Amino acid sequence: NQTMSIPQSGILLEHCKFGIFIEAMVNNCKDYSGLKDGCKKFVNSLESLQKEYPNEKLGSVISFNHNVWRSLAGNDSAPELKPFRQIGTAPATQRDMFIHIQSLRFDINFSLALAAIKAFGTSIKVAEEIHGFRWVDERDLSGFIDGTENPTGEKRPLFGLLPQTDKDAMGSYVLVQRYEHDLEKWGKISVEDQQQMIGRTKKDSVEIDPSKRNTTSHVSRVDLEENGVSLKIIRQSLPYGDASGVHGLFFIAYSAKLHSIEKQLESMFGVTDGKIDDIITGLSKPVTGSYYFAPSLTKLKSIF
Ligand code: HEM
Ligand code: MG
């Protein structure tokens, strides 16, 4: 009789307002005791903040790259996990570990991020920390609503988490890619053409019929099926950046199958059929890229 696994709290959350994204390297790849201790302290801080602020949807996810996860959990767990490699013009900057924090409040997120830095101490070195925010109407900085076709409710665990029957029950594969937008270039494109490029209308996010939108439109590139099975993923991306400087979308996806994420990337970046996503041609470019695996909270606690 198997016990039920519990997923990490940040994976399925919907409509959070702020996010903090920390990618880090692990300092000593021969001794993981500091890292394990950090995970334990971090989860304690998370749980006490969740108790203190029960209505703010505070959630977090710790995930690990291929090497670190193999060392922590052995070769049987997360069979699809591998290092991110360059796909077309999408660069690989694979880091060791990713900490994702989100909630309705930036101040609480920041408290948890400080707790994370303290908990992990010298066991990690932060490579990049990005603060994301939900923009008006849940729009990306392109002006288009982001998340319309994200699975909701009970469909979320179906696409986002490995099933309770799996060896990696309630675990999830993760893609992290930071995109930098060129809003000046994007702003010179007519709204009509922008809609063709995204595949939905700008104001209300109504889908444009597949026969009437660009085959290179973003939706045509990523709305994929294989043998009648949808390759949907859970997106938790948020806009980030400075008004006067670098800004864009911090893209994150959680998925029960790494395969679904990778098929979408191959379709966007010309590997599938030579076609490049209109978002890449006209709006944005990825500047980082990593794959991780987020074990269930149950599994994470078992390796402390
Ligand atoms: C849909 C924006 C990157 C996967 C959308 C939509 C927008 C959007 C506006 C339509 C509304 C919605 O359904 O959410 C962006 C921007 C990106 C980006 C601005 C980067 C600059 C990516 C990447 C992936 C991806 C890298 C996958 C690896 C999806 C999926 C959908 C979607 C699966 C829903 C398709 C459907 O089933 O209709 N995105 N996206 N997006 N995007 Fe992206
Ligand atoms: Mg569709």
mmCIF file of C-alpha atoms and ligand atoms in Angstrom:
data_model
loop_
_atom_site.group_PDB
_atom_site.id
_atom_site.type_symbol
_atom_site.label_atom_id
_atom_site.label_comp_id
_atom_site.label_asym_id
_atom_site.label_seq_id
_atom_site.Cartn_x
_atom_site.Cartn_y
_atom_site.Cartn_z
ATOM 1 C CA ASN A 1 0.000 0.000 0.000
ATOM 2 C CA GLN A 2 1.785 3.090 -1.272
ATOM 3 C CA THR A 3 1.628 6.435 0.495
ATOM 4 C CA MET A 4 0.490 9.369 -1.595
ATOM 5 C CA SER A 5 3.179 11.800 -2.708
ATOM 6 C CA ILE A 6 2.703 15.548 -2.374
ATOM 7 C CA PRO A 7 3.944 17.890 -5.114
ATOM 8 C CA GLN A 8 6.034 20.966 -4.327
ATOM 9 C CA SER A 9 3.757 23.891 -3.607
ATOM 10 C CA GLY A 10 4.739 26.251 -6.437
ATOM 11 C CA ILE A 11 3.958 24.032 -9.421
ATOM 12 C CA LEU A 12 0.174 24.170 -9.762
ATOM 13 C CA LEU A 13 -0.544 27.649 -8.356
ATOM 14 C CA GLU A 14 -2.621 29.944 -10.568
ATOM 15 C CA HIS A 15 -2.771 33.743 -10.915
ATOM 16 C CA CYS A 16 0.119 34.623 -8.613
ATOM 17 C CA LYS A 17 1.191 38.246 -8.811
ATOM 18 C CA PHE A 18 4.948 38.060 -8.240
ATOM 19 C CA GLY A 19 7.757 35.578 -8.725
ATOM 20 C CA ILE A 20 11.417 35.285 -7.795
ATOM 21 C CA PHE A 21 13.602 33.047 -9.946
ATOM 22 C CA ILE A 22 17.048 32.004 -8.733
ATOM 23 C CA GLU A 23 19.369 29.836 -10.815
ATOM 24 C CA ALA A 24 22.483 28.651 -9.029
ATOM 25 C CA MET A 25 25.571 26.486 -9.262
ATOM 26 C CA VAL A 26 26.372 23.926 -6.586
ATOM 27 C CA ASN A 27 29.770 24.663 -5.065
ATOM 28 C CA ASN A 28 31.007 21.257 -4.039
ATOM 29 C CA CYS A 29 29.891 18.449 -6.299
ATOM 30 C CA LYS A 30 31.617 15.839 -4.154
ATOM 31 C CA ASP A 31 29.837 16.623 -0.903
ATOM 32 C CA TYR A 32 26.119 17.303 -1.022
ATOM 33 C CA SER A 33 25.617 17.613 2.727
ATOM 34 C CA GLY A 34 25.444 21.437 2.610
ATOM 35 C CA LEU A 35 22.934 21.293 -0.223
ATOM 36 C CA LYS A 36 20.748 18.754 1.572
ATOM 37 C CA ASP A 37 20.890 20.782 4.757
ATOM 38 C CA GLY A 38 19.941 23.868 2.718
ATOM 39 C CA CYS A 39 16.899 22.096 1.255
ATOM 40 C CA LYS A 40 15.759 21.138 4.730
ATOM 41 C CA LYS A 41 16.165 24.650 6.155
ATOM 42 C CA PHE A 42 14.544 26.184 3.099
ATOM 43 C CA VAL A 43 11.468 23.955 3.301
ATOM 44 C CA ASN A 44 11.149 24.827 7.004
ATOM 45 C CA SER A 45 11.218 28.557 6.199
ATOM 46 C CA LEU A 46 8.704 28.046 3.409
ATOM 47 C CA GLU A 47 6.325 26.132 5.669
ATOM 48 C CA SER A 48 6.506 28.693 8.457
ATOM 49 C CA LEU A 49 5.845 31.583 6.032
ATOM 50 C CA GLN A 50 2.928 29.609 4.557
ATOM 51 C CA LYS A 51 1.499 29.296 8.084
ATOM 52 C CA GLU A 52 2.057 32.966 8.807
ATOM 53 C CA TYR A 53 0.411 34.088 5.536
ATOM 54 C CA PRO A 54 -2.143 31.383 4.696
ATOM 55 C CA ASN A 55 -4.058 33.481 2.143
ATOM 56 C CA GLU A 56 -1.231 34.740 -0.041
ATOM 57 C CA LYS A 57 -0.761 31.611 -2.184
ATOM 58 C CA LEU A 58 2.901 31.328 -1.265
ATOM 59 C CA GLY A 59 4.481 28.443 -3.114
ATOM 60 C CA SER A 60 7.951 27.363 -4.060
ATOM 61 C CA VAL A 61 9.790 24.761 -6.096
ATOM 62 C CA ILE A 62 13.369 23.540 -5.839
ATOM 63 C CA SER A 63 14.609 21.676 -8.878
ATOM 64 C CA PHE A 64 17.933 20.156 -9.901
ATOM 65 C CA ASN A 65 19.841 19.518 -13.093
ATOM 66 C CA HIS A 66 20.836 16.125 -14.438
ATOM 67 C CA ASN A 67 24.191 15.788 -12.612
ATOM 68 C CA VAL A 68 22.982 16.950 -9.225
ATOM 69 C CA TRP A 69 19.791 14.902 -9.353
ATOM 70 C CA ARG A 70 21.676 11.737 -10.385
ATOM 71 C CA SER A 71 23.990 12.226 -7.398
ATOM 72 C CA LEU A 72 21.136 12.848 -4.982
ATOM 73 C CA ALA A 73 18.628 10.267 -6.192
ATOM 74 C CA GLY A 74 20.505 7.769 -8.341
ATOM 75 C CA ASN A 75 19.969 6.710 -11.953
ATOM 76 C CA ASP A 76 16.402 5.432 -11.709
ATOM 77 C CA SER A 77 14.662 8.724 -11.015
ATOM 78 C CA ALA A 78 13.585 11.175 -13.726
ATOM 79 C CA PRO A 79 14.684 9.086 -16.740
ATOM 80 C CA GLU A 80 13.999 11.908 -19.216
ATOM 81 C CA LEU A 81 16.226 14.424 -17.426
ATOM 82 C CA LYS A 82 19.269 15.595 -19.417
ATOM 83 C CA PRO A 83 21.311 18.767 -19.848
ATOM 84 C CA PHE A 84 19.758 21.491 -21.996
ATOM 85 C CA ARG A 85 21.567 21.738 -25.347
ATOM 86 C CA GLN A 86 21.324 24.565 -27.862
ATOM 87 C CA ILE A 87 18.209 24.292 -30.048
ATOM 88 C CA GLY A 88 18.475 26.511 -33.155
ATOM 89 C CA THR A 89 19.209 30.003 -31.805
ATOM 90 C CA ALA A 90 18.106 29.068 -28.267
ATOM 91 C CA PRO A 91 21.289 29.007 -26.177
ATOM 92 C CA ALA A 92 22.103 26.521 -23.427
ATOM 93 C CA THR A 93 23.281 27.972 -20.121
ATOM 94 C CA GLN A 94 22.506 24.885 -18.019
ATOM 95 C CA ARG A 95 22.841 25.614 -14.299
ATOM 96 C CA ASP A 96 22.800 23.149 -11.390
ATOM 97 C CA MET A 97 19.727 24.201 -9.489
ATOM 98 C CA PHE A 98 16.656 26.401 -9.700
ATOM 99 C CA ILE A 99 14.619 27.993 -6.913
ATOM 100 C CA HIS A 100 11.185 29.269 -7.925
ATOM 101 C CA ILE A 101 9.144 31.359 -5.500
ATOM 102 C CA GLN A 102 5.720 32.801 -6.200
ATOM 103 C CA SER A 103 2.760 34.313 -4.362
ATOM 104 C CA LEU A 104 0.379 37.262 -4.356
ATOM 105 C CA ARG A 105 2.959 39.453 -2.581
ATOM 106 C CA PHE A 106 6.436 40.593 -3.498
ATOM 107 C CA ASP A 107 7.345 41.308 0.132
ATOM 108 C CA ILE A 108 6.672 37.727 1.273
ATOM 109 C CA ASN A 109 8.521 36.322 -1.744
ATOM 110 C CA PHE A 110 11.497 38.441 -0.819
ATOM 111 C CA SER A 111 11.461 37.128 2.750
ATOM 112 C CA LEU A 112 11.546 33.577 1.425
ATOM 113 C CA ALA A 113 14.320 34.414 -1.063
ATOM 114 C CA LEU A 114 16.425 35.832 1.783
ATOM 115 C CA ALA A 115 15.728 32.645 3.743
ATOM 116 C CA ALA A 116 16.853 30.585 0.730
ATOM 117 C CA ILE A 117 20.147 32.449 0.423
ATOM 118 C CA LYS A 118 20.767 31.968 4.142
ATOM 119 C CA ALA A 119 19.694 28.306 4.100
ATOM 120 C CA PHE A 120 21.939 27.268 1.201
ATOM 121 C CA GLY A 121 24.813 29.512 2.297
ATOM 122 C CA THR A 122 28.137 28.553 0.727
ATOM 123 C CA SER A 123 26.738 25.332 -0.750
ATOM 124 C CA ILE A 124 25.551 27.271 -3.820
ATOM 125 C CA LYS A 125 26.627 30.244 -5.918
ATOM 126 C CA VAL A 126 23.800 32.252 -7.468
ATOM 127 C CA ALA A 127 24.168 32.615 -11.245
ATOM 128 C CA GLU A 128 21.076 34.751 -11.853
ATOM 129 C CA GLU A 129 18.241 36.153 -9.731
ATOM 130 C CA ILE A 130 15.246 37.645 -11.545
ATOM 131 C CA HIS A 131 12.166 39.290 -10.053
ATOM 132 C CA GLY A 132 9.006 38.833 -12.114
ATOM 133 C CA PHE A 133 5.637 40.535 -11.885
ATOM 134 C CA ARG A 134 2.187 39.865 -13.301
ATOM 135 C CA TRP A 135 1.424 42.732 -15.692
ATOM 136 C CA VAL A 136 -2.042 44.213 -16.377
ATOM 137 C CA ASP A 137 -4.696 41.648 -17.427
ATOM 138 C CA GLU A 138 -2.041 38.902 -17.132
ATOM 139 C CA ARG A 139 -0.403 40.237 -20.312
ATOM 140 C CA ASP A 140 3.109 39.615 -21.535
ATOM 141 C CA LEU A 141 5.009 42.875 -22.288
ATOM 142 C CA SER A 142 4.130 42.333 -25.979
ATOM 143 C CA GLY A 143 0.601 43.347 -24.926
ATOM 144 C CA PHE A 144 -0.870 39.873 -25.490
ATOM 145 C CA ILE A 145 -2.581 37.922 -22.713
ATOM 146 C CA ASP A 146 -0.290 35.067 -21.653
ATOM 147 C CA GLY A 147 -1.738 31.876 -20.200
ATOM 148 C CA THR A 148 -5.119 31.615 -21.962
ATOM 149 C CA GLU A 149 -4.609 27.972 -22.947
ATOM 150 C CA ASN A 150 -2.781 27.000 -19.786
ATOM 151 C CA PRO A 151 -4.513 23.922 -18.357
ATOM 152 C CA THR A 152 -6.686 24.854 -15.360
ATOM 153 C CA GLY A 153 -8.155 23.046 -12.353
ATOM 154 C CA GLU A 154 -7.897 19.266 -12.404
ATOM 155 C CA LYS A 155 -6.222 19.308 -15.849
ATOM 156 C CA ARG A 156 -3.163 20.928 -14.275
ATOM 157 C CA PRO A 157 -1.801 17.877 -12.426
ATOM 158 C CA LEU A 158 -2.559 15.744 -15.484
ATOM 159 C CA PHE A 159 -0.139 17.706 -17.664
ATOM 160 C CA GLY A 160 2.144 19.139 -14.980
ATOM 161 C CA LEU A 161 2.917 16.224 -12.668
ATOM 162 C CA LEU A 162 3.977 12.601 -12.968
ATOM 163 C CA PRO A 163 1.088 10.398 -11.778
ATOM 164 C CA GLN A 164 0.837 8.874 -8.268
ATOM 165 C CA THR A 165 1.547 5.458 -9.832
ATOM 166 C CA ASP A 166 4.913 6.587 -11.241
ATOM 167 C CA LYS A 167 8.273 6.013 -9.536
ATOM 168 C CA ASP A 168 8.635 9.812 -9.607
ATOM 169 C CA ALA A 169 5.074 10.439 -8.416
ATOM 170 C CA MET A 170 4.165 14.158 -8.269
ATOM 171 C CA GLY A 171 7.532 15.143 -9.700
ATOM 172 C CA SER A 172 7.832 17.470 -12.698
ATOM 173 C CA TYR A 173 10.258 18.346 -15.477
ATOM 174 C CA VAL A 174 11.143 22.027 -15.758
ATOM 175 C CA LEU A 175 12.293 24.316 -18.565
ATOM 176 C CA VAL A 176 13.649 27.734 -17.649
ATOM 177 C CA GLN A 177 14.420 30.253 -20.410
ATOM 178 C CA ARG A 178 14.883 33.973 -19.950
ATOM 179 C CA TYR A 179 13.711 35.964 -22.957
ATOM 180 C CA GLU A 180 14.679 39.552 -23.777
ATOM 181 C CA HIS A 181 12.109 41.480 -25.791
ATOM 182 C CA ASP A 182 12.758 44.149 -28.432
ATOM 183 C CA LEU A 183 9.626 46.224 -27.834
ATOM 184 C CA GLU A 184 10.750 48.973 -30.185
ATOM 185 C CA LYS A 185 10.868 46.523 -33.088
ATOM 186 C CA TRP A 186 7.586 44.890 -31.972
ATOM 187 C CA GLY A 187 5.889 48.296 -31.698
ATOM 188 C CA LYS A 188 6.537 49.005 -35.378
ATOM 189 C CA ILE A 189 4.450 45.983 -36.396
ATOM 190 C CA SER A 190 0.708 46.642 -36.935
ATOM 191 C CA VAL A 191 -1.711 45.071 -34.455
ATOM 192 C CA GLU A 192 -3.200 43.066 -37.337
ATOM 193 C CA ASP A 193 0.216 41.567 -38.136
ATOM 194 C CA GLN A 194 1.042 41.011 -34.464
ATOM 195 C CA GLN A 195 -2.168 38.998 -34.110
ATOM 196 C CA GLN A 196 -1.160 36.887 -37.122
ATOM 197 C CA MET A 197 2.208 36.286 -35.460
ATOM 198 C CA ILE A 198 0.793 35.237 -32.110
ATOM 199 C CA GLY A 199 -2.292 33.428 -33.490
ATOM 200 C CA ARG A 200 -4.742 35.136 -31.121
ATOM 201 C CA THR A 201 -6.353 38.584 -30.961
ATOM 202 C CA LYS A 202 -4.593 41.203 -28.873
ATOM 203 C CA LYS A 203 -7.405 42.675 -26.820
ATOM 204 C CA ASP A 204 -9.309 39.533 -25.809
ATOM 205 C CA SER A 205 -7.015 36.609 -26.722
ATOM 206 C CA VAL A 206 -9.524 35.013 -29.114
ATOM 207 C CA GLU A 207 -7.900 32.216 -31.148
ATOM 208 C CA ILE A 208 -7.546 32.907 -34.882
ATOM 209 C CA ASP A 209 -8.582 29.933 -36.999
ATOM 210 C CA PRO A 210 -5.505 27.815 -37.869
ATOM 211 C CA SER A 211 -6.234 28.196 -41.599
ATOM 212 C CA LYS A 212 -6.271 32.008 -41.223
ATOM 213 C CA ARG A 213 -3.115 32.562 -39.137
ATOM 214 C CA ASN A 214 0.586 32.273 -40.027
ATOM 215 C CA THR A 215 1.911 28.705 -39.964
ATOM 216 C CA THR A 216 4.818 30.331 -38.127
ATOM 217 C CA SER A 217 2.482 31.974 -35.574
ATOM 218 C CA HIS A 218 3.384 31.163 -31.986
ATOM 219 C CA VAL A 219 0.202 29.213 -31.304
ATOM 220 C CA SER A 220 0.632 27.153 -34.493
ATOM 221 C CA ARG A 221 4.202 26.335 -33.417
ATOM 222 C CA VAL A 222 3.397 25.205 -29.876
ATOM 223 C CA ASP A 223 -0.171 23.830 -29.871
ATOM 224 C CA LEU A 224 0.981 20.272 -30.613
ATOM 225 C CA GLU A 225 -0.496 16.794 -30.582
ATOM 226 C CA GLU A 226 1.123 13.401 -30.991
ATOM 227 C CA ASN A 227 -1.112 10.464 -31.983
ATOM 228 C CA GLY A 228 -4.127 12.436 -30.853
ATOM 229 C CA VAL A 229 -2.584 13.219 -27.455
ATOM 230 C CA SER A 230 -2.102 16.883 -26.538
ATOM 231 C CA LEU A 231 1.407 17.908 -25.506
ATOM 232 C CA LYS A 232 0.211 20.631 -23.139
ATOM 233 C CA ILE A 233 2.446 21.971 -20.381
ATOM 234 C CA ILE A 234 1.976 24.205 -17.319
ATOM 235 C CA ARG A 235 3.443 27.652 -17.928
ATOM 236 C CA GLN A 236 4.373 29.805 -14.926
ATOM 237 C CA SER A 237 6.170 32.566 -16.868
ATOM 238 C CA LEU A 238 6.168 36.205 -15.755
ATOM 239 C CA PRO A 239 7.335 39.517 -17.225
ATOM 240 C CA TYR A 240 10.463 40.966 -15.596
ATOM 241 C CA GLY A 241 12.968 43.755 -15.981
ATOM 242 C CA ASP A 242 13.562 47.486 -16.122
ATOM 243 C CA ALA A 243 11.429 49.931 -18.085
ATOM 244 C CA SER A 244 14.591 51.742 -19.209
ATOM 245 C CA GLY A 245 16.696 48.632 -19.793
ATOM 246 C CA VAL A 246 16.480 44.897 -20.342
ATOM 247 C CA HIS A 247 12.985 43.445 -20.046
ATOM 248 C CA GLY A 248 11.055 40.474 -21.329
ATOM 249 C CA LEU A 249 9.496 37.211 -20.283
ATOM 250 C CA PHE A 250 10.982 34.830 -17.742
ATOM 251 C CA PHE A 251 9.657 31.609 -19.263
ATOM 252 C CA ILE A 252 9.093 28.564 -17.058
ATOM 253 C CA ALA A 253 7.225 25.402 -17.905
ATOM 254 C CA TYR A 254 6.423 22.396 -15.722
ATOM 255 C CA SER A 255 5.542 19.132 -17.424
ATOM 256 C CA ALA A 256 4.985 15.454 -16.693
ATOM 257 C CA LYS A 257 6.981 14.839 -19.874
ATOM 258 C CA LEU A 258 10.206 16.593 -20.839
ATOM 259 C CA HIS A 259 9.373 15.386 -24.339
ATOM 260 C CA SER A 260 6.378 17.768 -24.600
ATOM 261 C CA ILE A 261 8.525 20.794 -23.746
ATOM 262 C CA GLU A 262 11.283 19.791 -26.131
ATOM 263 C CA LYS A 263 8.892 19.187 -29.050
ATOM 264 C CA GLN A 264 7.554 22.725 -28.607
ATOM 265 C CA LEU A 265 11.065 24.188 -28.561
ATOM 266 C CA GLU A 266 12.055 22.216 -31.672
ATOM 267 C CA SER A 267 8.946 23.492 -33.410
ATOM 268 C CA MET A 268 9.672 27.124 -32.400
ATOM 269 C CA PHE A 269 13.350 27.097 -33.352
ATOM 270 C CA GLY A 270 13.299 25.443 -36.764
ATOM 271 C CA VAL A 271 14.366 21.902 -35.866
ATOM 272 C CA THR A 272 11.041 20.262 -36.721
ATOM 273 C CA ASP A 273 10.412 21.718 -40.178
ATOM 274 C CA GLY A 274 12.767 24.662 -40.711
ATOM 275 C CA LYS A 275 10.091 27.166 -39.649
ATOM 276 C CA ILE A 276 10.941 29.773 -36.982
ATOM 277 C CA ASP A 277 8.309 31.068 -34.560
ATOM 278 C CA ASP A 278 7.188 34.639 -35.361
ATOM 279 C CA ILE A 279 7.872 35.569 -31.706
ATOM 280 C CA ILE A 280 11.556 34.862 -32.334
ATOM 281 C CA THR A 281 11.565 36.725 -35.643
ATOM 282 C CA GLY A 282 9.701 39.797 -34.438
ATOM 283 C CA LEU A 283 9.662 40.144 -30.656
ATOM 284 C CA SER A 284 12.100 38.289 -28.479
ATOM 285 C CA LYS A 285 15.181 36.162 -28.063
ATOM 286 C CA PRO A 286 16.099 33.592 -25.415
ATOM 287 C CA VAL A 287 19.334 34.360 -23.576
ATOM 288 C CA THR A 288 19.355 31.440 -21.110
ATOM 289 C CA GLY A 289 18.128 27.843 -21.158
ATOM 290 C CA SER A 290 18.127 25.002 -18.616
ATOM 291 C CA TYR A 291 16.280 21.780 -17.862
ATOM 292 C CA TYR A 292 15.650 20.670 -14.285
ATOM 293 C CA PHE A 293 13.667 18.079 -12.384
ATOM 294 C CA ALA A 294 11.448 19.088 -9.458
ATOM 295 C CA PRO A 295 10.943 16.065 -7.210
ATOM 296 C CA SER A 296 7.787 15.807 -5.138
ATOM 297 C CA LEU A 297 7.941 17.426 -1.703
ATOM 298 C CA THR A 298 7.690 13.910 -0.279
ATOM 299 C CA LYS A 299 10.755 12.774 -2.247
ATOM 300 C CA LEU A 300 12.666 15.977 -1.465
ATOM 301 C CA LYS A 301 12.114 15.439 2.266
ATOM 302 C CA SER A 302 13.229 11.813 1.963
ATOM 303 C CA ILE A 303 16.699 12.833 0.717
ATOM 304 C CA PHE A 304 17.430 15.398 3.453
HETATM 305 C C1 HEM B 1 0.679 30.359 -25.828
HETATM 306 C C2 HEM B 1 3.554 34.248 -25.420
HETATM 307 C C3 HEM B 1 7.443 31.328 -25.278
HETATM 308 C C4 HEM B 1 4.502 27.487 -25.128
HETATM 309 C C5 HEM B 1 1.125 31.666 -25.784
HETATM 310 C C6 HEM B 1 0.296 32.835 -25.971
HETATM 311 C C7 HEM B 1 1.108 33.918 -25.840
HETATM 312 C C8 HEM B 1 2.451 33.445 -25.594
HETATM 313 C C9 HEM B 1 0.708 35.386 -25.948
HETATM 314 C C10 HEM B 1 -1.207 32.825 -26.268
HETATM 315 C C11 HEM B 1 -2.063 32.823 -25.041
HETATM 316 C C12 HEM B 1 -1.959 31.552 -24.237
HETATM 317 O O1 HEM B 1 -2.574 30.526 -24.585
HETATM 318 O O2 HEM B 1 -1.227 31.576 -23.250
HETATM 319 C C13 HEM B 1 4.862 33.782 -25.347
HETATM 320 C C14 HEM B 1 6.030 34.636 -25.308
HETATM 321 C C15 HEM B 1 7.122 33.818 -25.270
HETATM 322 C C16 HEM B 1 6.634 32.449 -25.303
HETATM 323 C C17 HEM B 1 5.989 36.165 -25.283
HETATM 324 C C18 HEM B 1 8.573 34.167 -25.240
HETATM 325 C C19 HEM B 1 9.060 35.353 -25.475
HETATM 326 C C20 HEM B 1 6.988 30.035 -25.249
HETATM 327 C C21 HEM B 1 7.824 28.863 -25.162
HETATM 328 C C22 HEM B 1 6.983 27.776 -25.125
HETATM 329 C C23 HEM B 1 5.624 28.279 -25.180
HETATM 330 C C24 HEM B 1 9.342 28.868 -25.105
HETATM 331 C C25 HEM B 1 7.298 26.306 -25.047
HETATM 332 C C26 HEM B 1 8.485 25.784 -24.841
HETATM 333 C C27 HEM B 1 3.224 27.952 -25.268
HETATM 334 C C28 HEM B 1 2.054 27.085 -25.274
HETATM 335 C C29 HEM B 1 0.945 27.901 -25.515
HETATM 336 C C30 HEM B 1 1.458 29.264 -25.617
HETATM 337 C C31 HEM B 1 2.026 25.584 -25.074
HETATM 338 C C32 HEM B 1 -0.523 27.466 -25.637
HETATM 339 C C33 HEM B 1 -0.786 26.955 -27.034
HETATM 340 C C34 HEM B 1 -2.200 26.444 -27.200
HETATM 341 O O3 HEM B 1 -2.462 25.314 -26.766
HETATM 342 O O4 HEM B 1 -3.021 27.169 -27.767
HETATM 343 N N1 HEM B 1 2.444 32.065 -25.571
HETATM 344 N N2 HEM B 1 5.273 32.478 -25.343
HETATM 345 N N3 HEM B 1 5.668 29.648 -25.265
HETATM 346 N N4 HEM B 1 2.828 29.245 -25.468
HETATM 347 FE FE1 HEM B 1 4.050 30.844 -25.456
HETATM 348 MG MG MG B 2 -5.776 24.894 -29.397
#
